[in-house]
Amino acid sequence: MTEIYIAKDKLPATIGKLMSEHRVYGPVFEGQYHEFVELKAGDEIDLAYQNTRLSPKGLFHPHSEKMCQFSLAKDDPEAGIMKEAPKDYSPRIILGIRPCDAKAFRLDDANFDTPTIKDPWWTQRRATTTLVGLGCNQPCRTCFCTSVGTGPFDPSGLDALLTDVGDGFMLQAVTDKGKRLLSSMSDGEPVPPAVGEEAAALKQSAEAQLGTQFEPKAIAEKDMLELFNASFWDEVQFSCINCGTCTFLCPTCWCFDIQDEVYEAQGDRIRIWDSCMFPLFTLHGSGHNPRNLKLQRVRQRFMHKLKYYQDKYQDGVACVGCGRCVKFCPVNIDIREVARLMSATCVCPA
Amino acid sequence: MNNPYLPYPVRVESIITETEDRNLKTIKLVFLNSEDEQKFQYTPGQFAELSVAGEGEIPIGIASSPTEKGFIKFTVNKVGKVSSYIHNMKAGDIMGVRGPLGNWYPWDLLEGKNLVIVGGGFAFTTLRSSIVYMLDPANRPRFGDITVVYGARFPGLLLYKEELAAWEQRDDIRMHITVDGTTDPNWKYNVGFVPAVTKQKAPESENSYAIICGPPIMIKFTLPVLTELGFPPERIISSLEMRMKCGIGICGRCNIGAEYVCKDGPVFTLEQLSRLPNEY
Amino acid sequence: MQGYTERIQEAARRLLVDKQVDVVIGFRKGTVPLMNEPFLAKNVDQVRQLYWDGNCGMNLANYLPKRTDRIGIVAKGCDSRNIVIHLLEYQIKREQLYILGAPCRGMIDRRRILASLEGKDPSSAEEKDGVIKVVGSDFEVTLDRQEYLQENCSICIHRNPVIFDELLGEPVPEQQNVDRYPDVNQVEAMSPEQRWVYFENLTKTCIRCYACRNACPLCFCPTCFVDESRPQWIGKSIDPTDTRTFHFLRAYHVAGRCTDCGSCERSCPVGIKMRQFTKKMEKDIKELYGYEAGVIADQRPPLDTYRPDDPQQFIK
């Protein structure tokens, strides 16, 4: 089955049935904002939400992840030897994820799932998770997905796509995983033709609203060293306070630190989100720091996202236009403005 | 699924102090499981992450050569938390090794060529690996003339002193050992900065590759000498250092431009570096 | 306060042309509603970008430490008190600064305005004559400025700059009979168990981005305690104990120096009300030492001075 219609009053029952067979995650409003939580009985999912504060990358690459564990007990013959940490890869469904965030996972795959090295936790979680996206009828003013190779109804990162047509949802399968999911859902109705038309119209209207705000291709075509040495970085970097807000909220930022944490006679080797914005990020043991200055760190982030990633993987920019960094940067550094500076025709020094 | 973050358990067989200031120690490690040693097939130029449970991991160039069986050796500079802990370890202690990581010196390109190896201070570790590898009877015929210029600030800071002296006696390798200065009246070798000695000994650049490893100041002044001797950027090879954590190109911190020093390097030619941002 | 934009531009132009300063630090208009970006004007051409309105909440004194040039800087009441602390702590020299004092009627709280829109997306928010008009594609609301002041501004008792070279406008009347500590009193009245739960909840969403620390002018240590490794004082993950330790310790490090500028709360991406830590410190310092940070130019913060008559009833 490739598409079904679910009336809104039937949705809670549908979700309940999915929950009986899978771990289901959906956007829930908690405190001040929405976040993806594993749904328990009684949780209220809000599919009228704009987007979660933190990107759902935490569902695959959590802030803190135990990598290995070890004993340090003096009488333990295995003391000091690293052991695997157990993980739960039981199947999950992420319900209502925005297409931009789902596309971001495809961009992150280039980093975690390479021909030679595979990150075990990222890849296994990706393999056992079904992404059911929710198209954006009403993009925000800070969204710019259409400028970076995705869109409000882009299926390319999803297994299935929901479109909110007012009284119900049209659910379309995108991948085989999605088709299997739809086949397992016995309570869907056939899609009325008017609904199909409504969905197409919503997509067109959302994409038109977003327009094109800059051209990543122009940045790809520029010489890397010319961009690196451009004079506009000095102006871009002044207000930055080098916090981790942009990197931690961003669905395509994946950098991490590795720390050993010991409690009495046992310990864990964990990985935790790290940020190229932090001065310690590139500090050598000798004391030398190639990115000692704030300008170098600010430049690194934008060059990585908009230029180095394009050069390395030929798969567009490492940005999906979710707009979180634009909304929450405490000093309003706007990646769209930086991208415009980077793609402008002349980067000659002032 | 294979976990690339899980180190092989190893035992410290010996740990000896290399330098007079006690800042450099060479640690000899033996794999606890022989199948791990089989998996750890490395090529001179590569590095590994030395892991100490409870402290952390550090990326260190492999100083032993794959022709040396039954153990692996690393020379560790004491600069921080993990390296200090390793310096205080004893024979019999357990730690971990992850690797081999990174790319290696381009041995396929070096077949049939002459080699000029220039090293300074404690950057000589992977150069030792390379020299032992090349001098092995099975490998020596593959290479032409081998010239080595290796210097330190004073005699006590040279690494692998006994081996240096032994190589100096051989006729299949030209060793130019030097120090910046010394008050030792019995010093047998050269006195002078590495760039100056390199210029003086003027090794042939025809059909030659240069491998250079050392502190930034040494590299800065030696590169013009090599260029003047006729080495083009694509035949000058260097190995870079960077702060690393995962060592496998995933944690994102060791990049120079679009290259990860841990995965696309640490060995780069000067020509490759000239196309990268000057941020290292 | 609306007129400040012209006054700032005029002063900046004059200072740069006369070569009294090398740069001017102020704000320029943001790219999203209710935000402005700290801006460094290096020459006369850039002066026209300088802008001022009720969204200039970030503390510009944050950009002063380690600068070696001569700087013109716009400073509200709180910013100017932080400049005093910078001078006392040798982070900048007085002769480097030309301070454009900005008497302030309070900055508006973007977070609360956006929350009141309940998910609606604004395209603009303009302030005029005491009201804020927020407009979106399908809505328009008018809000009373006084209702939507940043919390620290609503209880501010130092709205006028305490140090300046020229004032951008007439001094504003200081608020009288302000109770600065109802929230602190509420926590002080709690039992230890209740307090534990209160602080557990306060920091449970922290993602250790350090926006609070980096936005704070007082946090200028070359290596922050969270980044030390020998010894390592706290873990770097979001473990709740480590996270609480970070927030508590930072509050203690700014005790007696914090001017309640609110930049920490303003910059937190997950909306943690971390002034709940620093307000308690401020209250204790006021009661024990009679001191308010940065108000009197030559009065050092009490925790970096020793007087024989220092209160010590807390030493048991």
PDB file of C-alpha atoms in Angstrom, chain A residues 32-33 35 50 53-54 63-64 138-142 209 234-236 238-245 248-249 257 259-261 270 272-273 278-280 294 326-334 336-337, chain C residues 25 28-32 35-40 42 46 49 58 62-63 67 110-111 119-123 136-137 205 207-211 213-215 227 232 235-238 242 267 269-272:
ATOM      1  CA  GLN A  32       8.561  25.951  27.054  1.00  0.00           C
ATOM      2  CA  TYR A  33       8.886  24.072  23.793  1.00  0.00           C
ATOM      3  CA  GLU A  35      10.599  17.944  21.841  1.00  0.00           C
ATOM      4  CA  GLN A  50       6.176  24.346  14.152  1.00  0.00           C
ATOM      5  CA  ARG A  53      13.611  23.476  19.954  1.00  0.00           C
ATOM      6  CA  LEU A  54      16.436  20.956  19.762  1.00  0.00           C
ATOM      7  CA  HIS A  63      24.085  14.513  23.796  1.00  0.00           C
ATOM      8  CA  SER A  64      25.832  11.907  25.934  1.00  0.00           C
ATOM      9  CA  GLN A 138       3.019  27.026   7.004  1.00  0.00           C
ATOM     10  CA  PRO A 139       6.800  27.469   6.968  1.00  0.00           C
ATOM     11  CA  CYS A 140       8.304  29.982   9.393  1.00  0.00           C
ATOM     12  CA  ARG A 141       9.962  33.175   8.310  1.00  0.00           C
ATOM     13  CA  THR A 142      13.274  31.777   9.487  1.00  0.00           C
ATOM     14  CA  GLN A 209       6.387  31.179   0.257  1.00  0.00           C
ATOM     15  CA  ASP A 234      35.996  40.086  10.383  1.00  0.00           C
ATOM     16  CA  GLU A 235      32.566  41.673  10.351  1.00  0.00           C
ATOM     17  CA  VAL A 236      30.693  38.358  10.650  1.00  0.00           C
ATOM     18  CA  PHE A 238      32.441  40.333  15.949  1.00  0.00           C
ATOM     19  CA  SER A 239      29.175  39.680  17.739  1.00  0.00           C
ATOM     20  CA  CYS A 240      29.667  35.918  18.119  1.00  0.00           C
ATOM     21  CA  ILE A 241      30.044  34.827  21.735  1.00  0.00           C
ATOM     22  CA  ASN A 242      31.365  31.372  20.793  1.00  0.00           C
ATOM     23  CA  CYS A 243      28.675  29.474  22.681  1.00  0.00           C
ATOM     24  CA  GLY A 244      27.365  26.138  21.465  1.00  0.00           C
ATOM     25  CA  THR A 245      23.805  27.229  20.693  1.00  0.00           C
ATOM     26  CA  PHE A 248      23.822  22.002  19.515  1.00  0.00           C
ATOM     27  CA  LEU A 249      20.478  22.966  17.993  1.00  0.00           C
ATOM     28  CA  ASP A 257      34.234  14.982  22.390  1.00  0.00           C
ATOM     29  CA  GLN A 259      35.580  11.722  27.884  1.00  0.00           C
ATOM     30  CA  ASP A 260      36.346   9.027  30.450  1.00  0.00           C
ATOM     31  CA  GLU A 261      34.180   9.326  33.533  1.00  0.00           C
ATOM     32  CA  ILE A 270      31.369   8.512  26.783  1.00  0.00           C
ATOM     33  CA  ILE A 272      29.316  14.181  24.309  1.00  0.00           C
ATOM     34  CA  TRP A 273      28.372  16.934  21.918  1.00  0.00           C
ATOM     35  CA  PHE A 278      34.604  26.314  21.846  1.00  0.00           C
ATOM     36  CA  PRO A 279      38.257  27.428  22.153  1.00  0.00           C
ATOM     37  CA  LEU A 280      39.306  24.017  23.488  1.00  0.00           C
ATOM     38  CA  LYS A 294      37.267  33.794  17.488  1.00  0.00           C
ATOM     39  CA  VAL A 326      18.726  31.979  13.105  1.00  0.00           C
ATOM     40  CA  LYS A 327      15.993  32.003  15.755  1.00  0.00           C
ATOM     41  CA  PHE A 328      18.137  31.211  18.772  1.00  0.00           C
ATOM     42  CA  CYS A 329      21.570  32.708  18.191  1.00  0.00           C
ATOM     43  CA  PRO A 330      21.772  35.091  21.162  1.00  0.00           C
ATOM     44  CA  VAL A 331      23.386  37.758  19.012  1.00  0.00           C
ATOM     45  CA  ASN A 332      21.426  37.175  15.801  1.00  0.00           C
ATOM     46  CA  ILE A 333      24.192  35.960  13.533  1.00  0.00           C
ATOM     47  CA  ASP A 334      22.208  34.869  10.502  1.00  0.00           C
ATOM     48  CA  ARG A 336      21.500  33.276   5.438  1.00  0.00           C
ATOM     49  CA  GLU A 337      23.407  36.567   5.512  1.00  0.00           C
TER      50      GLU A 337
ATOM     51  CA  ILE C  25      30.627  49.198  19.722  1.00  0.00           C
ATOM     52  CA  ARG C  28      22.747  47.021  14.439  1.00  0.00           C
ATOM     53  CA  LYS C  29      19.210  46.011  13.533  1.00  0.00           C
ATOM     54  CA  GLY C  30      18.636  42.281  13.570  1.00  0.00           C
ATOM     55  CA  THR C  31      17.400  40.064  10.769  1.00  0.00           C
ATOM     56  CA  VAL C  32      14.566  38.591  12.817  1.00  0.00           C
ATOM     57  CA  MET C  35      16.579  40.907  17.914  1.00  0.00           C
ATOM     58  CA  ASN C  36      19.536  43.184  17.352  1.00  0.00           C
ATOM     59  CA  GLU C  37      23.133  42.216  16.712  1.00  0.00           C
ATOM     60  CA  PRO C  38      26.113  43.699  18.578  1.00  0.00           C
ATOM     61  CA  PHE C  39      28.075  45.626  15.979  1.00  0.00           C
ATOM     62  CA  LEU C  40      31.549  47.101  15.680  1.00  0.00           C
ATOM     63  CA  LYS C  42      35.294  50.642  12.318  1.00  0.00           C
ATOM     64  CA  GLN C  46      29.639  51.750   8.919  1.00  0.00           C
ATOM     65  CA  GLN C  49      24.266  50.683  10.621  1.00  0.00           C
ATOM     66  CA  MET C  58      22.825  41.932  25.438  1.00  0.00           C
ATOM     67  CA  ASN C  62      31.164  41.556  27.168  1.00  0.00           C
ATOM     68  CA  TYR C  63      33.159  42.673  24.125  1.00  0.00           C
ATOM     69  CA  ARG C  67      40.863  44.773  23.383  1.00  0.00           C
ATOM     70  CA  ARG C 110      11.475  38.499  23.273  1.00  0.00           C
ATOM     71  CA  ARG C 111      10.881  35.078  24.722  1.00  0.00           C
ATOM     72  CA  GLY C 119       3.193  29.414  17.852  1.00  0.00           C
ATOM     73  CA  LYS C 120       2.256  32.214  15.445  1.00  0.00           C
ATOM     74  CA  ASP C 121       5.220  33.453  13.440  1.00  0.00           C
ATOM     75  CA  PRO C 122       5.800  37.231  13.546  1.00  0.00           C
ATOM     76  CA  SER C 123       7.233  39.138  10.596  1.00  0.00           C
ATOM     77  CA  GLY C 136       2.390  38.382  11.175  1.00  0.00           C
ATOM     78  CA  SER C 137       0.909  37.215   7.897  1.00  0.00           C
ATOM     79  CA  THR C 205      16.927  21.066  30.260  1.00  0.00           C
ATOM     80  CA  ILE C 207      22.483  21.340  27.176  1.00  0.00           C
ATOM     81  CA  ARG C 208      25.833  22.776  28.398  1.00  0.00           C
ATOM     82  CA  CYS C 209      26.100  25.166  25.477  1.00  0.00           C
ATOM     83  CA  TYR C 210      27.660  27.819  27.759  1.00  0.00           C
ATOM     84  CA  ALA C 211      25.699  30.636  26.116  1.00  0.00           C
ATOM     85  CA  ARG C 213      28.705  31.990  30.520  1.00  0.00           C
ATOM     86  CA  ASN C 214      29.823  33.448  27.200  1.00  0.00           C
ATOM     87  CA  ALA C 215      27.213  36.203  27.178  1.00  0.00           C
ATOM     88  CA  ASP C 227      37.559  23.163  30.721  1.00  0.00           C
ATOM     89  CA  GLN C 232      39.041  17.976  36.174  1.00  0.00           C
ATOM     90  CA  GLY C 235      32.177  16.335  33.956  1.00  0.00           C
ATOM     91  CA  LYS C 236      31.217  17.795  30.604  1.00  0.00           C
ATOM     92  CA  SER C 237      28.099  15.748  29.893  1.00  0.00           C
ATOM     93  CA  ILE C 238      24.514  16.668  30.757  1.00  0.00           C
ATOM     94  CA  ASP C 242      27.654  18.047  36.795  1.00  0.00           C
ATOM     95  CA  SER C 267      20.950  34.015  25.567  1.00  0.00           C
ATOM     96  CA  PRO C 269      18.493  28.627  23.975  1.00  0.00           C
ATOM     97  CA  VAL C 270      16.315  26.470  26.227  1.00  0.00           C
ATOM     98  CA  GLY C 271      14.975  29.262  28.419  1.00  0.00           C
ATOM     99  CA  ILE C 272      16.531  28.427  31.784  1.00  0.00           C
TER     100      ILE C 272
END
